XYZ file of C-alpha atoms in Angstrom:
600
model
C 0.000 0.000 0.000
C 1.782 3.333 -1.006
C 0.581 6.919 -0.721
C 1.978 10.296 -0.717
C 0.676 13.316 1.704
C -0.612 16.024 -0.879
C 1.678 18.294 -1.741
C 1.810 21.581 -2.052
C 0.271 23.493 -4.568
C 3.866 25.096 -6.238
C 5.891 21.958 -5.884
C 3.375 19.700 -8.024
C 4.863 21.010 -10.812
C 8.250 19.505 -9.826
C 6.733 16.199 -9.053
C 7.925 13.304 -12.008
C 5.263 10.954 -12.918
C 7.182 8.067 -10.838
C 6.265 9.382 -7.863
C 2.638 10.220 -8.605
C 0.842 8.057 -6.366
C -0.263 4.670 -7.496
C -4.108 3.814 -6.750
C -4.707 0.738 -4.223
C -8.465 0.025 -4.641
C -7.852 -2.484 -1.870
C -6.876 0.057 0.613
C -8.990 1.199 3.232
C -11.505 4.580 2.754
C -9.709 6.843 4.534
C -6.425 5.850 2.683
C -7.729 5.568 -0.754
C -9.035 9.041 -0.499
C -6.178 10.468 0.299
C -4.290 9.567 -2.277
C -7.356 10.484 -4.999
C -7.248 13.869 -2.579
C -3.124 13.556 -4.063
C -4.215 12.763 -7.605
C -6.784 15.814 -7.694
C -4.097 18.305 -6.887
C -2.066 17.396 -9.596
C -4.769 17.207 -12.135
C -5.603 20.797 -11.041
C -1.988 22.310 -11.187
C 0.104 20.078 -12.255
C 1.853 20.143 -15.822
C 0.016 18.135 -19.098
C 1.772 14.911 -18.864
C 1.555 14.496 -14.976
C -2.292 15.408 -15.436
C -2.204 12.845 -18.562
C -0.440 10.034 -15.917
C -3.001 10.708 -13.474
C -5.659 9.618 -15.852
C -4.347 6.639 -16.705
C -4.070 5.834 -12.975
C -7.720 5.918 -12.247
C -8.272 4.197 -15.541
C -6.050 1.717 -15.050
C -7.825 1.076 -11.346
C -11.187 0.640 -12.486
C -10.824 -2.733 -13.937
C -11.796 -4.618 -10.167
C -13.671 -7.851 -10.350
C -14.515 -7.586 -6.441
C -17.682 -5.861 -5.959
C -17.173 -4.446 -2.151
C -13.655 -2.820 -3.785
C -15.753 -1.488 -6.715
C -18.027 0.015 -4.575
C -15.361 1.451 -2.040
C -13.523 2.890 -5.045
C -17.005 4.600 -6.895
C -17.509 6.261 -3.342
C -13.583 7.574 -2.866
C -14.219 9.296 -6.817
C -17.710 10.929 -5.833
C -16.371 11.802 -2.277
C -13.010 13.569 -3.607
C -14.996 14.877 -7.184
C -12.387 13.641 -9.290
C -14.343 14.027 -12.396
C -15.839 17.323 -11.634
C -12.017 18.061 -11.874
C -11.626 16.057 -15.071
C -14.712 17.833 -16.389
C -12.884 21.714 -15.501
C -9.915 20.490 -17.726
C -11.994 19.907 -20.511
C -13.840 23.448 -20.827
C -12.961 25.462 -23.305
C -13.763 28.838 -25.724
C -13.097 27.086 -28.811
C -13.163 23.196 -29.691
C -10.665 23.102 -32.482
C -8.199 24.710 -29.582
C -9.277 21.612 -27.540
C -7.594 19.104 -29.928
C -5.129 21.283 -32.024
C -3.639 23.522 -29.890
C -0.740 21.230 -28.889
C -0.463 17.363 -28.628
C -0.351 17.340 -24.871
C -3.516 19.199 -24.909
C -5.391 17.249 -27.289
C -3.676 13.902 -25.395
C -4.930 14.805 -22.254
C -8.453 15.653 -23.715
C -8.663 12.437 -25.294
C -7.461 10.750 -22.107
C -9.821 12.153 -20.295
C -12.896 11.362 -21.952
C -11.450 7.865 -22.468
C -11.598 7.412 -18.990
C -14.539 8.439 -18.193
C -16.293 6.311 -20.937
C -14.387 3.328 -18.784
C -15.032 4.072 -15.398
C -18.598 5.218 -16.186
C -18.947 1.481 -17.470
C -18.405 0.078 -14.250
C -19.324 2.675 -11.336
C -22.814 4.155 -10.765
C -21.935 6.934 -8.183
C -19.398 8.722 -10.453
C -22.086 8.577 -13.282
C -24.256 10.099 -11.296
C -22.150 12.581 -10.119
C -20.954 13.922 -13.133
C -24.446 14.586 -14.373
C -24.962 16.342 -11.499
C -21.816 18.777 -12.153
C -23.429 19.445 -15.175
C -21.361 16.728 -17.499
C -24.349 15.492 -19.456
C -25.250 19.137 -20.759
C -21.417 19.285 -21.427
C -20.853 16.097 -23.190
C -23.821 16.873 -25.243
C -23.013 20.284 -26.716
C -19.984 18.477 -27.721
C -22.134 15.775 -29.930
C -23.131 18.899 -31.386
C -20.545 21.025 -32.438
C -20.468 20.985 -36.054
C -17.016 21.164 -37.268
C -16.533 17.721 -35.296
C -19.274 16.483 -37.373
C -17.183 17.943 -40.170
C -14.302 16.174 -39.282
C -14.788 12.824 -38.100
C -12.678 11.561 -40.603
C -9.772 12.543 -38.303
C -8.954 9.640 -35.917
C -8.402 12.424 -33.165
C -11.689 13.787 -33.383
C -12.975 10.310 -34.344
C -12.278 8.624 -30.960
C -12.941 11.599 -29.086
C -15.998 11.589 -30.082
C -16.677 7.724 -29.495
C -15.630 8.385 -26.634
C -18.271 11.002 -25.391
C -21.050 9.141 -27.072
C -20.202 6.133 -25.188
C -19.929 8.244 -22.224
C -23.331 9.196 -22.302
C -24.549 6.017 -23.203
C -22.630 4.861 -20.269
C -24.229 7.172 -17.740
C -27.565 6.458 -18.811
C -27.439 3.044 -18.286
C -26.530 2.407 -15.105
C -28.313 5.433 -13.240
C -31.506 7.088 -13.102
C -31.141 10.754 -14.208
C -33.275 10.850 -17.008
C -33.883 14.642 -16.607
C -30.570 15.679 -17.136
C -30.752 13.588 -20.773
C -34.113 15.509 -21.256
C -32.815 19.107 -20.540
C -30.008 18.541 -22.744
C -32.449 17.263 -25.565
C -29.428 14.207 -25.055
C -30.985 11.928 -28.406
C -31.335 14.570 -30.608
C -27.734 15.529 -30.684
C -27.321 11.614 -31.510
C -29.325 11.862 -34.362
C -26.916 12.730 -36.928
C -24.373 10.343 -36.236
C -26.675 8.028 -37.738
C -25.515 8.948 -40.805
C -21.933 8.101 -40.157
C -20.324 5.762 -42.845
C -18.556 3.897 -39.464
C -20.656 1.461 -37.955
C -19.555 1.585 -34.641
C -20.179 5.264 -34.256
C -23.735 4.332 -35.989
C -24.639 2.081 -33.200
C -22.719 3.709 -30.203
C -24.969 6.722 -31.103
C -27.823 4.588 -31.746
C -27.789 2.712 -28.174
C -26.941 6.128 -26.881
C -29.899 7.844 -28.108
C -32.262 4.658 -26.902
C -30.818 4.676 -23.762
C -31.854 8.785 -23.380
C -34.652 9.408 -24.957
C -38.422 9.470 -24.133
C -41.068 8.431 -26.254
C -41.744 11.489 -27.555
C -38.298 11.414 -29.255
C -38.153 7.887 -30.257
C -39.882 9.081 -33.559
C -36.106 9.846 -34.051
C -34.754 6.538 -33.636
C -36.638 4.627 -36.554
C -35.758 5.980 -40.217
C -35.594 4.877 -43.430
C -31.612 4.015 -43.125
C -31.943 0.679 -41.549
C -30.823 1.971 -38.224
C -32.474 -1.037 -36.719
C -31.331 -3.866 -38.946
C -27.763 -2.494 -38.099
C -27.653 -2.656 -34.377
C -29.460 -6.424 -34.886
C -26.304 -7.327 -36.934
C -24.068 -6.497 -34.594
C -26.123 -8.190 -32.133
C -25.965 -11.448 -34.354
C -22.418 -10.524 -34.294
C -21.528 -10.708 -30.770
C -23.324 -14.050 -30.273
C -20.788 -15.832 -32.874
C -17.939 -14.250 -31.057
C -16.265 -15.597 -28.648
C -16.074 -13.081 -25.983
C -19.932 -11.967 -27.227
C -18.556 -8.684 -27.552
C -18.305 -7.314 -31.392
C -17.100 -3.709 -32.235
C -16.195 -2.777 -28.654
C -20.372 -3.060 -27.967
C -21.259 -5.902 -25.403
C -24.006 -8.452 -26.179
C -25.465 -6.866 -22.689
C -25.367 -3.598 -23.988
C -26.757 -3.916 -27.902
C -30.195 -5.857 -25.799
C -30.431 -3.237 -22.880
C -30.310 -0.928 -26.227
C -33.250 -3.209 -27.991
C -34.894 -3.263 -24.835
C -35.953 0.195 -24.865
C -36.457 0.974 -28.305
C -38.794 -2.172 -28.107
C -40.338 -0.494 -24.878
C -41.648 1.998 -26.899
C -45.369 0.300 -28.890
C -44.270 1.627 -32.373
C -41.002 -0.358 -32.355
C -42.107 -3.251 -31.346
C -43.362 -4.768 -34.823
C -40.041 -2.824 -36.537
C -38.098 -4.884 -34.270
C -39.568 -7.919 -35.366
C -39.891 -7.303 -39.325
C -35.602 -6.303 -39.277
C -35.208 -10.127 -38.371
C -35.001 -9.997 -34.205
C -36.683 -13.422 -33.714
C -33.741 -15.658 -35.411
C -31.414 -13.857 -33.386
C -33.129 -14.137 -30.209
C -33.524 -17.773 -30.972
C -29.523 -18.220 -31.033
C -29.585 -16.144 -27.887
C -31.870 -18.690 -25.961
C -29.790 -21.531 -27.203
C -26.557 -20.308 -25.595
C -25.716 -21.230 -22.255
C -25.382 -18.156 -20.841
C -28.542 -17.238 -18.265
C -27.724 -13.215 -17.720
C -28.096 -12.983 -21.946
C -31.386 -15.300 -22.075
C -33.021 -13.328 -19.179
C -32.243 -10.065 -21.012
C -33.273 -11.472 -24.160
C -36.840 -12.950 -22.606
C -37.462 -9.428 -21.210
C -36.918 -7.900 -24.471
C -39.381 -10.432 -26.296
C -41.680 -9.906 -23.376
C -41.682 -6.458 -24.195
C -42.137 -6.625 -28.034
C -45.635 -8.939 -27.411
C -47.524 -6.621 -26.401
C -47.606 -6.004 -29.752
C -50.851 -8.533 -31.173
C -49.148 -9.110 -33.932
C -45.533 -9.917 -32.440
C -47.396 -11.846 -30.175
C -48.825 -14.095 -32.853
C -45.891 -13.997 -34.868
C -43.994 -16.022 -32.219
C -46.788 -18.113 -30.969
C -46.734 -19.188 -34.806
C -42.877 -20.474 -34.328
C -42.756 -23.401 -33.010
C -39.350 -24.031 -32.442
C -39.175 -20.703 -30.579
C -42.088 -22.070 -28.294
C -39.919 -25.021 -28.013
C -36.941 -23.617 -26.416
C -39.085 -21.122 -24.162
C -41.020 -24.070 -22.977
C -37.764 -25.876 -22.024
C -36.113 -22.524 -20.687
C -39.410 -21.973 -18.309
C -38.299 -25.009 -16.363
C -34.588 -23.296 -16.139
C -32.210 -23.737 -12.728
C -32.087 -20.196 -13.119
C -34.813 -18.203 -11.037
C -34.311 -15.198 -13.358
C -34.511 -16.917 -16.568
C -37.449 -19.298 -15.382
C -39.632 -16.004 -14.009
C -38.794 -13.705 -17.303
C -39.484 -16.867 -19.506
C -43.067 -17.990 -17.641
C -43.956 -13.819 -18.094
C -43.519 -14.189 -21.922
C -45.008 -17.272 -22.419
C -48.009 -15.769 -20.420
C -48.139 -12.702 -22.120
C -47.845 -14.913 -25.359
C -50.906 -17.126 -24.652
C -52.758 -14.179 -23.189
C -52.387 -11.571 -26.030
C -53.646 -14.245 -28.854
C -56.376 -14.976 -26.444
C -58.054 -11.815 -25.539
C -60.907 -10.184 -27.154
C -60.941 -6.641 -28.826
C -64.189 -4.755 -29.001
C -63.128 -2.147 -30.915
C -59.598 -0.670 -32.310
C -59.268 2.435 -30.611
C -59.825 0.796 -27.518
C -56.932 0.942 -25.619
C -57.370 -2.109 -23.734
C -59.798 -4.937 -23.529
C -62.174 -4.800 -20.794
C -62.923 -7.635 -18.411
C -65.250 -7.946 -15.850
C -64.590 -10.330 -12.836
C -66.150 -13.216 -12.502
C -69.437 -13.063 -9.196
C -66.397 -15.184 -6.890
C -64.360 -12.644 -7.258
C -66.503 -9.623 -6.466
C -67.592 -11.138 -3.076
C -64.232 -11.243 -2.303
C -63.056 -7.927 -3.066
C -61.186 -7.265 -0.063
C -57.745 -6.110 -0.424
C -55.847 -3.273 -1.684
C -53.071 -4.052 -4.611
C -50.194 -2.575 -5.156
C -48.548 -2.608 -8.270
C -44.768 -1.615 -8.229
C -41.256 -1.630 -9.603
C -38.742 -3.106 -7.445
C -36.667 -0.073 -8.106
C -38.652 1.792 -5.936
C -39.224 -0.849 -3.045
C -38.588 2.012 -0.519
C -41.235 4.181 -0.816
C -43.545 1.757 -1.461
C -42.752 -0.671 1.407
C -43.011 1.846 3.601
C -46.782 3.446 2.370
C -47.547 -0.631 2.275
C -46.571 -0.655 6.381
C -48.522 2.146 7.301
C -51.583 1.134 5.504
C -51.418 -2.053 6.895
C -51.217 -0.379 10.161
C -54.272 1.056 9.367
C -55.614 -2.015 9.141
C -55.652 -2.299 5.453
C -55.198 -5.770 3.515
C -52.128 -5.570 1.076
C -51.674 -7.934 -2.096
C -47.368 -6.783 -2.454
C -45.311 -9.282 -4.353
C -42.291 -8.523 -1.777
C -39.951 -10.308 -2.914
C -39.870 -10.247 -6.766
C -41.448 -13.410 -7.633
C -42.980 -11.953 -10.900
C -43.039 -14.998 -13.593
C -43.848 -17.608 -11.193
C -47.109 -15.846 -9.472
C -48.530 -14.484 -12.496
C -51.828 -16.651 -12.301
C -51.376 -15.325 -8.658
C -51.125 -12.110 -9.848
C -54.246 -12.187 -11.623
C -56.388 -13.411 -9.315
C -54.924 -10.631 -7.011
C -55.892 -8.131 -9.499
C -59.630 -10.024 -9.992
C -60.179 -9.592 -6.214
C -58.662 -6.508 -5.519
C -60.977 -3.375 -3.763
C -58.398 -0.842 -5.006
C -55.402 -0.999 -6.981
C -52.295 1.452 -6.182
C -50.070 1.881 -9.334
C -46.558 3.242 -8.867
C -45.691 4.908 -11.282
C -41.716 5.638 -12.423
C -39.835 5.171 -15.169
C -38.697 1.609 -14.503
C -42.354 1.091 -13.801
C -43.188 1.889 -17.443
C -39.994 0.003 -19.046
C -40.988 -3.331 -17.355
C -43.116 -5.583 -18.939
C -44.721 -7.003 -15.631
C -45.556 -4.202 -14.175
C -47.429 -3.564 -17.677
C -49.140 -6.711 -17.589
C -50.539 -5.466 -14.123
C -51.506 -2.380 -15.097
C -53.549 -3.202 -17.679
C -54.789 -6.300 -16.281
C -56.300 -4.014 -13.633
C -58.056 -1.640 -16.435
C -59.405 -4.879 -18.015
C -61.242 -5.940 -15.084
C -62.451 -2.277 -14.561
C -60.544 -2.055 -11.631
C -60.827 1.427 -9.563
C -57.296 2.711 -8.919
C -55.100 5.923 -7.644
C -52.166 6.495 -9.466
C -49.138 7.889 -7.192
C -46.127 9.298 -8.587
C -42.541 7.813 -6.869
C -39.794 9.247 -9.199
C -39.037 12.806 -9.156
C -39.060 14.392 -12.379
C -41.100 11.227 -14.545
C -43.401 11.988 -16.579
C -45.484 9.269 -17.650
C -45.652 8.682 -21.525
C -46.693 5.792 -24.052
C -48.086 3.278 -22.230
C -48.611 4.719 -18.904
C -49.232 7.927 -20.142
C -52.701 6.333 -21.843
C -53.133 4.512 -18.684
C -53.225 7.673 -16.719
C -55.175 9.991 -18.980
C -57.130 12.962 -16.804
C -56.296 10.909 -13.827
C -55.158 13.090 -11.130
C -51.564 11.202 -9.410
C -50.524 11.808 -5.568
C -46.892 12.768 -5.462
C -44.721 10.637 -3.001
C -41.377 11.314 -5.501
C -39.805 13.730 -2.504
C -40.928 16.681 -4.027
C -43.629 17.203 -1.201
C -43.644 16.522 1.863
C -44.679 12.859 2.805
C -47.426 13.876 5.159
C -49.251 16.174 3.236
C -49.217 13.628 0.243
C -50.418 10.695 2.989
C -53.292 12.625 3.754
C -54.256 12.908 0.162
C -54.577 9.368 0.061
C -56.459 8.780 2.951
C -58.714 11.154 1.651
C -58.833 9.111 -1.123
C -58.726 5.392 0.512
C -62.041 7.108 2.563
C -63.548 7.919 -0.744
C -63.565 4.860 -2.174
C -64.646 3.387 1.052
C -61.567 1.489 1.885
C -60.711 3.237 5.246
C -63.658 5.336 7.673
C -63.838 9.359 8.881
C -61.752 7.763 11.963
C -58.892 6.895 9.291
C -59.082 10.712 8.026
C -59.052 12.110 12.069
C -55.995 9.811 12.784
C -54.148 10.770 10.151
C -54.510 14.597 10.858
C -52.034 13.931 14.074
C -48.808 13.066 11.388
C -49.960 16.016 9.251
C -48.111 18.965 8.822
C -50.368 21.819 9.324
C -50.958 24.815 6.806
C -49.663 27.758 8.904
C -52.731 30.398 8.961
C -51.516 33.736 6.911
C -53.115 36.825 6.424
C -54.462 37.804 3.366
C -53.080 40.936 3.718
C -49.454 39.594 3.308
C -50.768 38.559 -0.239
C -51.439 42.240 -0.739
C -54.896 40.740 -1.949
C -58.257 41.768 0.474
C -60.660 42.807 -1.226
C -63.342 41.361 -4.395
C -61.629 44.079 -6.340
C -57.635 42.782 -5.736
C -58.563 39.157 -6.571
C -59.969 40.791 -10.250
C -56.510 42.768 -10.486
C -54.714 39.481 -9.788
C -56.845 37.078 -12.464
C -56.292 40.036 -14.927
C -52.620 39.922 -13.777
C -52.237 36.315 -14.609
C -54.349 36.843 -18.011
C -56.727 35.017 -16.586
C -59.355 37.903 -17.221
C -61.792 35.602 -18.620
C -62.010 33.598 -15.251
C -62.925 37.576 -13.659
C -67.072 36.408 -13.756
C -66.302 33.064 -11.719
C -64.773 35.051 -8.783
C -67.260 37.982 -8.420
C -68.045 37.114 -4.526
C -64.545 35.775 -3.914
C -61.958 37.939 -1.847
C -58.573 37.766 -0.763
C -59.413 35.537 2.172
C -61.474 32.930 -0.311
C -58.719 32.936 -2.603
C -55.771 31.780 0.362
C -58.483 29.320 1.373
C -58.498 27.690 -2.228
C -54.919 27.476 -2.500
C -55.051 25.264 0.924
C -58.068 23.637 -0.544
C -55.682 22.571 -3.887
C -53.147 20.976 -1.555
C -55.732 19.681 1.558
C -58.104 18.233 -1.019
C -56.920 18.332 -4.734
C -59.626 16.332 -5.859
C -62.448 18.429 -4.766
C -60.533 21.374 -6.106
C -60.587 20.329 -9.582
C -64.261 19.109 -9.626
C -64.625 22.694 -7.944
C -63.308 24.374 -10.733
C -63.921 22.284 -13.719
C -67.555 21.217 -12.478
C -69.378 24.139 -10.295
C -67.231 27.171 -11.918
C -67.025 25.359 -15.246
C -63.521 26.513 -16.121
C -61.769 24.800 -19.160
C -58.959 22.412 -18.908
C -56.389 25.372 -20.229
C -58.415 27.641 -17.544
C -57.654 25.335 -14.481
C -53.739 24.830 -15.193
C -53.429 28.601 -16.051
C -55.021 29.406 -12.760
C -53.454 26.697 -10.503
C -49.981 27.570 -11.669
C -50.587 31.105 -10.827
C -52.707 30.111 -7.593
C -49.174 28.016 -6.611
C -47.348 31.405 -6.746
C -48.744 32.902 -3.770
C -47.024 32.747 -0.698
C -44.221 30.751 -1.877
């Protein structure tokens, strides 16, 4: 174990790369800290080549098969903000001084982004952290710089590039920062790398661009080029090789890629017609259980598609395999495989009544409406946290819970459905992992079939639902337990709305207002807003002059007591305004938004 105290700032300069410390992943937190402490001096002041040497350190480091040391060394980067450091070096005025102003320079650029794309591959926390430095908004505006476009015939620019798409890609993958990829409009500035003559760019950007886009964008991802057909080659590449890896893409990687492209309902039958099913097929035959669970999710996905769906139930020796893979040592493989042969057999079975219809509906059978009982919650594991702790305290209350706790998904869905079937009240959690996984879809509209009552409640800041969930929601109101309210405030919201629906008593509703935070009482006058005549200044203040006749006997004490009303009891709000005032739907968000802006 070697380290070096930090030295000081005007003798880094003299330091020669030998005794630049060396990294020891293995070395306790305190330790290893202090030497990255070490490391981030000399990237600050020291000269190019000892910054360059530094680099290569970390890089060098990240390789660790342990996954404690992996974990100890992701923390010791975010802790000592490495990379924000990296990230300073790499600003600039003008991009062509970036690479051309001297070789050092555009070494040490290069280097940097090279190791970033690595340790981003492995380590979550620094991923994380660098988005929140602002890296992704960074990286991005560097996609888009033109005369790199112009010039990625040069290797420099070539790999640097690469290197910042993969990057990206990188950081998308293994963390959940989608907003920082939607700010940065992340997928669009992928877009025209899809028109590079090298492949490998093609489908770096491609995956990329999957990986950060919402469905509004993935319009963007399906053109006329055969985008699609090339990252399925390179898939059937990587299965014939013999590290399953083919131009530096992962067979992992090019199926997480697949996977949400096919997540989105207009890919799904694109996927299919560019050849996917052969491929898969090879896939399931190798013996490799992390690549056939991947690959079963990814089919899963694609059949909700009726015509996917029949396309495979139509190929036998694909039903075959699954059949044989659904009895698989492998919990993982056995649960995904069971969910896609359900969905399989399910899809081809149900019954349509008209096209537009977004789902089927079903109505539960007499059994199970005499034994509608419990309340089910459908979630993503990903956000077991919040929900295991709203599923304690309603089962304090006394509440019935139907939870799958403990992931059993493939093997309970008949369970699952007959969950559903006798379920009071269905709770649907919605996040973004929510809407990309193909169980918690076959939930969710499992529960609309069988015209099943349920609250939406939102548990990922920053999501908004789209596709899928986004049709599932509709007008639906959501209750917020993401973090961006406070948790009592939103718990009384839904013990408002448990009482509605009948599932708790008024003695539920009187409890609960002991763990609520109350609205402190503020004068009206603080709002400057007293009188009949203030509240009509405000509306016309907001433009909301056409709501003026609504308000005529409201002051500035009504109008505090509807803003406490929107948070107390949102639901009666809205049916307030849309029902007995008879605003429009443009009316009510124009005057909420400008209703939120008082007192804040």
């Amino acid at each position: 174990m070697f380290s070096i105290k930090p030295p000081k700032d005007q003798d880094i300069r003299k330091l020669t790369v030998d005794v630049i410390p060396t990294i020891d992943i293995n070395a306790e937190r305190q330790t290893l800290c202090s030497t990255l402490e070490t490391i981030n001096s000399i990237l600050r002041h020291g000269e190019s080549h000892q910054k360059l040497e530094c680099v290569e350190r970390i890089m060098l480091a990240v390789y660790i098969d342990d996954t404690k040391q992996s974990k100890n060394f992701d923390k010791a980067l975010v802790k000592t903000k490495v990379f924000e450091t990296m990230l300073e070096l790499m600003k600039f005025k003008d991009y062509n001084d970036l690479l051309f102003k001297d070789d050092e320079t555009r070494d040490l650029n290069i280097g940097i982004v090279s190791c970033t794309m690595n340790v981003t591959n492995f380590l979550k926390g620094v991923g994380v952290a660098i988005a929140e430095a602002g890296g992704i908004s960074f990286l991005t505006d560097i996609c888009r710089f033109k005369p790199f476009l112009d010039k990625l015939e040069n290797e420099h620019i070539y790999s640097f590039i690469l290197s910042v798409v993969a990057t990206l890609h990188n950081i998308a993958r293994l963390t959940s920062v989608p907003q920082y990829f939607s700010d940065s409009k992340t997928a669009e500035a992928m877009v025209p790398f899809f028109d590079c003559k090298d492949e490998r760019l093609k489908i770096y950007a491609f995956i990329g661009a999957a990986q950060t886009c919402n469905d509004s964008e993935i319009h963007m991802l399906v053109d006329t080029k055969g985008v699609i057909s090339s990252i399925l080659k390179y898939l059937k590449k990587a299965t014939e090789s013999f590290n399953y890896c083919y131009g530096g893409a992962e067979l992992k990687e090019l199926l997480d890629g697949i996977e949400k492209l096919a997540s989105a309902d207009p890919n799904k039958k694109k996927i299919l017609e560019a050849g996917a099913l052969p491929i898969f097929q090879t896939i399931f035959n190798l013996d490799k259980p992390e690549e056939q669970t991947l690959t079963a999710r990814v089919l899963w996905t694609m059949t909700f598609d009726d015509d996917v769906a029949k396309e495979v139930k139509a190929s036998k020796a694909l039903l075959d395999k699954l059949e044989i893979l659904s009895k698989s040592s492998d919990k993982a493989v056995r649960s995904n495989v069971k969910g896609l042969l359900y969905n399989i057999d399910h899809r081809c079975k149900k019954k349509v009544k008209a096209k537009h219809q977004f789902f089927a509906e079903q109505k539960p059978s007499k059994a199970a409406k005499q034994q509608e009982k419990h309340l089910f919650i459908s979630y993503s594991w990903k956000e077991k946290e919040i929900v295991l702790k709203l599923k304690d305290l309603l089962q304090d209350k006394g509440l019935p819970i139907w939870i799958d706790t403990e992931q059993m998904r493939g093997s309970t869905l008949q369970a699952m459905a007959e969950a559903v079937e006798n379920a009071a009240l269905v709770l649907i959690c919605m996040s973004e992992s929510y809407k990309h996984s193909p169980n918690c879809r076959l939930e969710s509209e499992y529960t609309y079939r069988c015209g099943k009552e349920y609250i939406p409640l939102m548990v990922q800041k920053y999501y908004k639902p789209d596709g899928w969930l986004g049709a599932l929601l509709g007008t639906k109101l959501f209750i917020d337990f993401s973090g961006k309210y406070q948790f009592d405030q939103k718990w009384n919201e839904l013990i408002k709305e448990l009482q509605a629906h009948k599932m708790l008593g008024k003695e539920a509703i009187e409890e609960t207002a002991i763990v609520a935070t109350p609205v402190q009482a503020t004068s009206s006058t603080k709002l400057k807003i007293s009188t009949i005549d203030d509240v009509k200044q405000w509306l016309i203040s907001n433009n909301l002059e056409k709501c003026c006749h609504h308000f005529e006997d409201v002051n500035g004490e009504g109008l505090l007591q509807l803003k406490y009303m929107r948070h107390d009891a949102p639901e009666f709000y809205f049916k307030t305004l849309s029902r007995k005032l008879k605003l429009s739907v443009g009316e009510i968000l124009n005057f909420t938004a400008a209703l939120e802006k008082l007192l804040d």
